[in-house]
């Protein structure tokens, strides 16, 4: 699963200032595998560190499910994840985390000896990772991700992005999510390309990796790319890269266009979830359209469904819930058979809960989450993302989030929360959107705020918006 066949001999993994050659990484991971062999599941204190990489790879070599723990999780969230997953051990560097009473005993990854070659014999359907959802609709659920799902997903992306051992991957994303861990670490290991993890996804760090390390493939979330665009000199340093990839949330069209102008690269967008890994993407050798996430990857089938379950036409305009079938789908929610069953249709399609449009040419555009981004106002169905992009086109607007709020006549009204500089007030922004979109899509209320609430991946948490 780690792609031991044919990697570059000089493949290395560097996190911050510390690095390991591939051979050393595998030796240290083999030592972890020997220590945890036979465990039901192990938790990893998933800081941006070499120890996290060693611990996760050790779990894969041992065939033991790995539960990445966000290092900034609060005590209640941490207790829930550890208890729900049944993790019997907690892997971390000595001193990085000290388990509290009731938590699993610590295995100090940095103090273990090295091991010899480990034969990777776990079956493909065995669980590799238990990744916990964000918990925005209740307690986080454990998503069972199999070894074969990871392999299928990474191989499909390698083909779509023309990712080879000659690339140098650069990113600074957290190592407890699909984006930073599965794509950003396991992807590099499977392909055989060196990885430079910048510790944090700062514009100057990305620029330095492009110049000093020959970075060719860069991963970022929209917040990262927005901050890169805010530092033009750093952005221009990425002109020598091969591919810039954006994911985890829709990339605002103005950021797409600014990034293309500064770097010379039209970024590749892709779509995925914890439960599905990446299923839709633009191609390295093909068109990249602002506001669109591309085409299904090989082996992936998609369709749109109306609220009553009926079909939605692929006309590029009519939104519906995105449903899919794919070899990279999860194996269910841990200990939650009812939730697992509810996430699939009667004929076996996974219900993403995301609202999308699909054009006649197969190109997908994500409108948003059904729960927060599809606004039903006066008989119209309005996608929050379209209104957000219209607001972001105003030169004074730096960030925007749009939600539906109760309205006595319309059912819901379009309400915007905006971070803006001088020259933007509520009336100006309402009129600005009305000039660009249909009248029913304009915000009826605009709240000017100092910041939008975000999670560790930079996604706006709309359930925390108030006022």
XYZ file of C-alpha atoms in Angstrom:
467
model
C 0.000 0.000 0.000
C 2.953 2.334 0.554
C 4.190 1.864 -2.992
C 7.541 0.306 -2.216
C 8.078 -0.552 -5.872
C 10.073 1.998 -7.774
C 10.288 5.127 -5.592
C 13.189 7.514 -6.009
C 16.169 6.261 -4.050
C 16.504 9.704 -2.504
C 12.852 9.965 -1.493
C 12.606 11.729 1.833
C 9.945 13.013 4.152
C 10.651 16.333 5.839
C 8.429 17.986 8.409
C 9.620 21.423 9.417
C 13.368 21.204 9.957
C 13.481 17.433 10.494
C 13.647 14.815 7.790
C 13.925 11.098 7.203
C 15.044 9.121 4.193
C 12.483 6.560 3.076
C 14.606 3.639 4.321
C 14.995 5.200 7.772
C 11.286 6.002 7.936
C 10.385 2.390 7.197
C 12.890 1.093 9.773
C 11.489 3.352 12.477
C 7.923 2.500 11.460
C 8.796 -1.203 11.645
C 9.876 -0.640 15.245
C 6.466 0.888 15.956
C 4.758 -2.019 14.187
C 6.553 -4.521 16.406
C 5.507 -2.596 19.528
C 1.799 -2.351 18.666
C 1.303 -5.697 16.910
C -1.994 -7.295 17.868
C -3.622 -4.110 19.177
C -7.232 -3.540 18.197
C -6.636 0.125 17.310
C -4.093 2.798 18.237
C -4.473 6.567 18.542
C -1.826 8.969 17.243
C -1.344 12.449 18.704
C -1.255 13.886 15.191
C 0.968 16.935 15.406
C 2.839 18.155 12.340
C 5.905 16.066 13.147
C 8.123 13.261 11.961
C 6.794 11.157 14.846
C 3.248 11.363 13.492
C 4.391 10.071 10.101
C 6.383 7.253 11.720
C 3.444 6.288 13.952
C 0.887 6.222 11.133
C 3.142 4.207 8.836
C 3.881 1.865 11.742
C 0.166 1.228 12.166
C -0.189 0.464 8.455
C 2.744 -1.958 8.555
C 1.259 -3.710 11.595
C -2.213 -3.892 10.083
C -3.579 -2.019 13.101
C -6.239 0.688 12.545
C -4.870 4.159 13.269
C -6.978 6.888 14.900
C -5.438 10.346 14.273
C -6.171 12.714 17.175
C -6.288 16.461 16.456
C -3.672 17.933 18.801
C -5.898 20.927 19.557
C -8.970 18.880 20.436
C -10.640 19.725 23.722
C -10.943 17.203 26.541
C -14.532 16.218 25.695
C -13.798 15.639 22.005
C -10.614 13.745 22.833
C -12.400 11.548 25.371
C -15.140 10.797 22.864
C -12.718 9.805 20.088
C -10.587 7.627 22.363
C -13.595 5.944 23.964
C -15.586 5.485 20.772
C -12.641 4.083 18.794
C -11.531 1.707 21.527
C -7.886 2.695 20.961
C -5.739 0.707 23.372
C -2.528 2.713 22.969
C -1.643 6.358 22.345
C 1.380 7.040 20.120
C 3.322 10.298 20.464
C 6.801 11.632 21.032
C 7.871 11.657 24.666
C 6.853 15.016 26.117
C 4.554 15.928 23.224
C 1.504 14.703 25.112
C 0.957 13.153 28.515
C -2.189 10.988 28.755
C -4.585 11.953 31.521
C -6.346 9.508 33.802
C -8.513 7.082 31.876
C -6.685 7.517 28.565
C -4.661 4.731 26.894
C -1.014 4.322 27.895
C 1.600 6.259 25.932
C 3.926 4.581 23.429
C 6.865 7.003 22.985
C 7.498 6.759 19.248
C 10.830 8.560 19.434
C 12.248 6.082 21.964
C 11.496 2.859 20.106
C 14.179 0.882 18.326
C 14.237 0.241 14.615
C 12.825 -2.889 13.093
C 13.614 -5.059 10.132
C 11.574 -5.427 6.945
C 7.875 -5.984 7.611
C 5.746 -7.993 5.214
C 2.586 -6.013 4.568
C 0.027 -8.843 4.576
C -3.156 -7.140 5.806
C -6.098 -7.719 3.429
C -7.337 -4.869 1.298
C -10.650 -4.608 3.101
C -8.944 -4.212 6.494
C -9.423 -0.826 8.152
C -6.349 1.371 7.812
C -7.644 4.586 9.403
C -10.518 5.600 11.646
C -11.051 9.275 10.828
C -13.517 11.277 12.879
C -15.936 13.687 11.251
C -16.169 17.289 12.374
C -19.244 16.601 14.487
C -21.242 19.616 13.258
C -24.463 17.574 13.467
C -23.733 15.725 16.707
C -20.872 13.801 18.248
C -18.083 13.027 15.744
C -18.526 9.702 13.956
C -15.663 7.307 13.269
C -15.259 6.775 9.515
C -13.734 3.399 8.640
C -11.323 3.829 5.731
C -9.929 0.625 4.266
C -6.512 -0.010 2.792
C -7.985 -0.731 -0.640
C -10.004 2.514 -0.583
C -6.848 4.528 0.118
C -4.927 2.708 -2.607
C -7.719 3.204 -5.163
C -8.080 6.872 -4.302
C -4.375 7.657 -4.444
C -3.813 5.774 -7.700
C -6.708 7.617 -9.331
C -5.307 10.978 -8.223
C -1.789 10.105 -9.348
C -3.186 9.475 -12.820
C -5.387 12.592 -12.836
C -2.628 14.882 -11.614
C 0.208 13.137 -13.498
C 1.908 12.745 -10.120
C 5.224 10.868 -10.386
C 8.326 10.150 -8.261
C 9.967 13.140 -9.968
C 7.587 15.529 -8.233
C 8.377 17.190 -4.913
C 5.179 17.611 -2.919
C 4.891 20.658 -0.655
C 2.170 21.440 1.862
C 1.672 22.525 5.459
C -1.730 21.012 6.215
C -2.776 19.240 9.440
C -1.942 15.541 9.631
C -5.262 14.310 10.989
C -7.493 14.790 7.923
C -7.771 13.239 4.475
C -6.126 16.220 2.769
C -2.963 16.520 4.829
C -2.511 12.900 5.933
C -3.929 10.616 3.243
C -3.138 12.751 0.189
C -0.270 14.717 1.672
C 1.701 11.904 3.348
C 0.451 8.519 2.182
C 0.113 9.857 -1.361
C 3.761 10.863 -1.457
C 4.809 7.502 -0.031
C 2.710 5.525 -2.509
C 3.892 7.529 -5.510
C 7.467 7.678 -4.260
C 7.848 11.457 -4.419
C 9.701 13.465 -1.762
C 7.553 15.437 0.681
C 8.322 18.806 2.217
C 5.854 19.621 4.991
C 6.294 23.268 5.915
C 4.984 22.901 9.473
C 2.346 25.524 8.815
C 0.916 26.552 5.431
C 2.473 30.003 5.242
C 2.998 31.807 1.955
C 6.688 32.458 2.628
C 7.240 28.791 3.518
C 5.661 27.652 0.266
C 7.816 30.126 -1.655
C 10.971 28.918 0.107
C 10.133 25.279 -0.673
C 9.593 26.162 -4.322
C 12.979 27.832 -4.562
C 15.169 25.750 -2.241
C 13.586 22.309 -2.557
C 12.337 22.287 -6.113
C 8.706 22.000 -5.025
C 6.592 21.077 -8.031
C 3.256 19.985 -6.561
C 1.592 22.191 -3.922
C -1.492 21.399 -1.825
C -3.560 24.060 -0.082
C -7.042 24.926 1.126
C -8.750 28.130 -0.051
C -7.589 30.059 3.026
C -3.987 29.145 2.212
C -4.295 30.246 -1.402
C -5.999 33.478 -0.368
C -3.066 34.244 1.926
C -0.588 33.345 -0.800
C -2.318 35.840 -3.085
C -2.001 38.479 -0.360
C 1.797 38.188 -0.663
C 2.481 38.693 -4.384
C 6.230 38.124 -4.136
C 5.723 34.753 -2.473
C 3.028 33.855 -4.989
C 5.308 34.636 -7.930
C 7.903 32.263 -6.465
C 5.488 29.433 -7.329
C 5.720 30.094 -11.064
C 8.248 27.266 -11.397
C 5.847 24.721 -9.905
C 4.028 22.140 -12.008
C 0.649 22.044 -10.271
C -1.238 23.916 -7.544
C -4.099 21.923 -6.010
C -6.924 23.371 -3.916
C -9.433 21.400 -1.883
C -11.363 20.844 1.373
C -13.694 23.748 0.502
C -14.710 25.607 -2.678
C -12.060 28.018 -3.961
C -13.667 31.455 -4.422
C -13.558 32.522 -8.051
C -11.680 35.796 -7.295
C -8.957 33.814 -5.492
C -8.724 31.382 -8.433
C -8.254 34.264 -10.850
C -5.772 36.152 -8.659
C -3.719 33.002 -8.083
C -3.622 32.302 -11.812
C -2.513 35.874 -12.499
C 0.296 35.851 -9.915
C 1.637 32.319 -10.373
C 0.829 31.574 -13.990
C -1.044 28.445 -12.845
C -4.779 27.874 -13.035
C -5.243 25.775 -9.907
C -6.668 22.259 -9.984
C -9.742 21.899 -7.795
C -11.068 18.608 -6.520
C -13.937 17.331 -4.406
C -14.049 14.761 -1.636
C -15.205 13.860 1.853
C -13.848 11.842 4.731
C -16.291 9.093 3.748
C -15.361 9.088 0.051
C -11.779 10.376 -0.186
C -11.397 12.281 -3.490
C -13.895 11.389 -6.201
C -14.042 14.368 -8.594
C -11.169 16.481 -9.903
C -9.924 18.637 -12.712
C -7.019 17.086 -14.600
C -3.406 18.218 -14.771
C -3.488 17.927 -18.551
C -6.944 19.370 -19.052
C -9.148 22.378 -18.506
C -9.513 24.055 -15.096
C -12.642 26.154 -14.637
C -13.069 28.618 -11.764
C -15.951 27.571 -9.536
C -15.920 23.945 -10.708
C -14.342 20.814 -9.216
C -14.010 18.895 -12.467
C -14.927 15.415 -13.635
C -15.353 12.076 -11.835
C -12.167 10.074 -11.384
C -11.932 6.673 -13.120
C -14.233 4.147 -11.474
C -16.427 6.854 -9.918
C -20.107 7.207 -10.834
C -22.115 10.282 -9.855
C -25.716 11.409 -10.066
C -27.965 14.153 -8.678
C -31.154 13.531 -6.738
C -34.045 15.826 -5.850
C -35.439 16.042 -2.329
C -38.033 13.398 -3.183
C -35.310 11.103 -4.496
C -36.178 11.673 -8.140
C -33.557 12.385 -10.814
C -32.187 15.857 -11.498
C -31.155 16.781 -15.060
C -27.471 17.285 -15.841
C -28.125 20.715 -17.338
C -25.513 22.646 -15.386
C -28.215 24.723 -13.701
C -30.510 22.523 -11.626
C -29.065 21.667 -8.209
C -29.521 18.343 -6.472
C -27.897 16.174 -3.834
C -24.697 14.612 -5.158
C -24.715 10.823 -4.833
C -21.956 8.466 -5.893
C -20.552 4.982 -6.160
C -16.787 4.489 -6.073
C -14.009 2.072 -5.061
C -12.688 4.621 -2.526
C -15.854 4.685 -0.408
C -15.616 4.158 3.343
C -16.582 0.906 5.067
C -19.204 2.471 7.318
C -19.383 4.412 10.577
C -17.808 2.670 13.556
C -20.460 1.009 15.744
C -23.244 2.960 14.007
C -25.062 0.638 11.635
C -28.154 2.853 11.510
C -26.133 5.918 10.515
C -24.280 3.846 7.921
C -27.530 2.547 6.428
C -29.040 6.039 6.358
C -26.084 7.371 4.346
C -26.914 5.099 1.392
C -29.920 5.013 -0.904
C -31.978 1.870 -1.335
C -30.138 1.134 -4.589
C -26.673 1.511 -3.041
C -25.540 5.077 -3.812
C -23.769 7.093 -1.108
C -25.599 10.271 -0.150
C -22.962 12.986 0.209
C -25.299 15.628 1.635
C -23.658 18.115 -0.749
C -25.640 20.057 -3.308
C -24.152 20.222 -6.801
C -24.898 20.843 -10.446
C -23.574 18.683 -13.279
C -23.268 20.067 -16.780
C -24.007 18.249 -20.033
C -20.244 17.818 -20.424
C -19.939 16.166 -16.995
C -18.334 19.086 -15.172
C -19.355 19.312 -11.507
C -19.960 22.456 -9.468
C -20.512 22.201 -5.708
C -23.205 24.547 -4.433
C -22.704 23.655 -0.761
C -24.040 21.472 2.024
C -27.709 20.622 1.922
C -27.961 21.496 5.610
C -26.382 24.965 5.454
C -25.732 26.037 1.857
C -28.990 25.378 0.055
C -31.288 28.294 0.840
C -35.003 27.967 0.081
C -36.377 31.459 -0.255
C -39.764 32.403 -1.700
C -39.951 29.170 -3.717
C -36.419 29.542 -5.090
C -33.477 27.236 -4.358
C -30.352 29.387 -3.940
C -26.800 28.122 -3.595
C -24.836 30.015 -0.935
C -21.583 29.641 -2.880
C -22.847 31.645 -5.848
C -23.774 34.564 -3.600
C -20.443 34.319 -1.744
C -18.512 34.547 -5.011
C -20.522 37.599 -6.019
C -19.692 39.307 -2.717
C -16.013 38.392 -3.024
C -15.876 40.164 -6.375
C -16.244 43.472 -4.519
C -12.734 44.932 -4.044
C -13.294 45.710 -0.358
C -14.530 42.225 0.591
C -11.917 39.857 2.003
C -14.136 37.006 3.217
C -17.817 36.135 2.927
C -20.173 33.477 4.250
C -23.818 33.211 3.248
C -26.562 31.300 5.071
C -30.318 31.074 5.109
C -32.045 32.580 8.132
C -35.766 32.414 9.052
C -38.092 34.889 7.329
C -41.844 35.154 8.068
C -42.837 35.493 4.413
C -40.047 33.871 2.362
C -39.380 30.939 4.670
C -35.670 31.741 4.535
C -33.819 34.862 3.530
C -30.289 35.200 2.169
C -28.082 36.518 4.969
C -24.404 37.357 4.516
C -21.524 37.694 6.974
C -18.693 39.707 5.471
C -15.158 40.675 6.458
C -14.416 43.856 4.536
C -12.276 46.957 4.463
C -13.372 50.528 3.907
C -15.819 51.220 1.118
C -18.229 48.423 1.955
C -21.459 48.851 3.867
C -24.644 46.788 3.943
C -26.544 48.718 1.264
C -23.551 48.885 -1.064
C -22.973 45.127 -0.887
C -26.645 44.227 -1.351
C -26.800 46.409 -4.455
C -23.478 45.024 -5.696
C -24.824 41.458 -5.644
C -28.163 42.510 -7.144
C -26.288 43.908 -10.154
C -24.651 40.534 -10.780
C -27.198 37.899 -9.831
C -30.948 37.428 -10.017
C -32.852 39.705 -7.674
C -34.031 36.832 -5.470
C -30.400 35.859 -4.794
C -29.319 39.179 -3.294
C -28.709 39.231 0.478
C -31.485 40.889 2.435
C -29.149 41.387 5.401
C -25.375 41.837 5.482
C -23.493 41.634 8.776
C -20.016 43.191 8.755
C -17.803 41.130 11.082
C -14.139 41.110 12.060
C -13.595 37.395 11.324
C -15.439 34.249 10.263
C -15.337 31.140 12.483
C -13.157 28.441 10.922
C -12.035 24.921 11.775
C -8.505 23.516 11.556
C -8.791 23.019 7.782
C -9.818 26.617 7.204
C -13.466 25.803 6.461
C -16.003 28.329 7.669
C -18.192 26.770 10.385
C -21.538 28.278 9.467
C -23.313 26.835 12.489
C -21.295 29.292 14.618
C -22.526 32.326 12.721
C -25.064 34.365 14.643
C -26.683 37.724 14.825
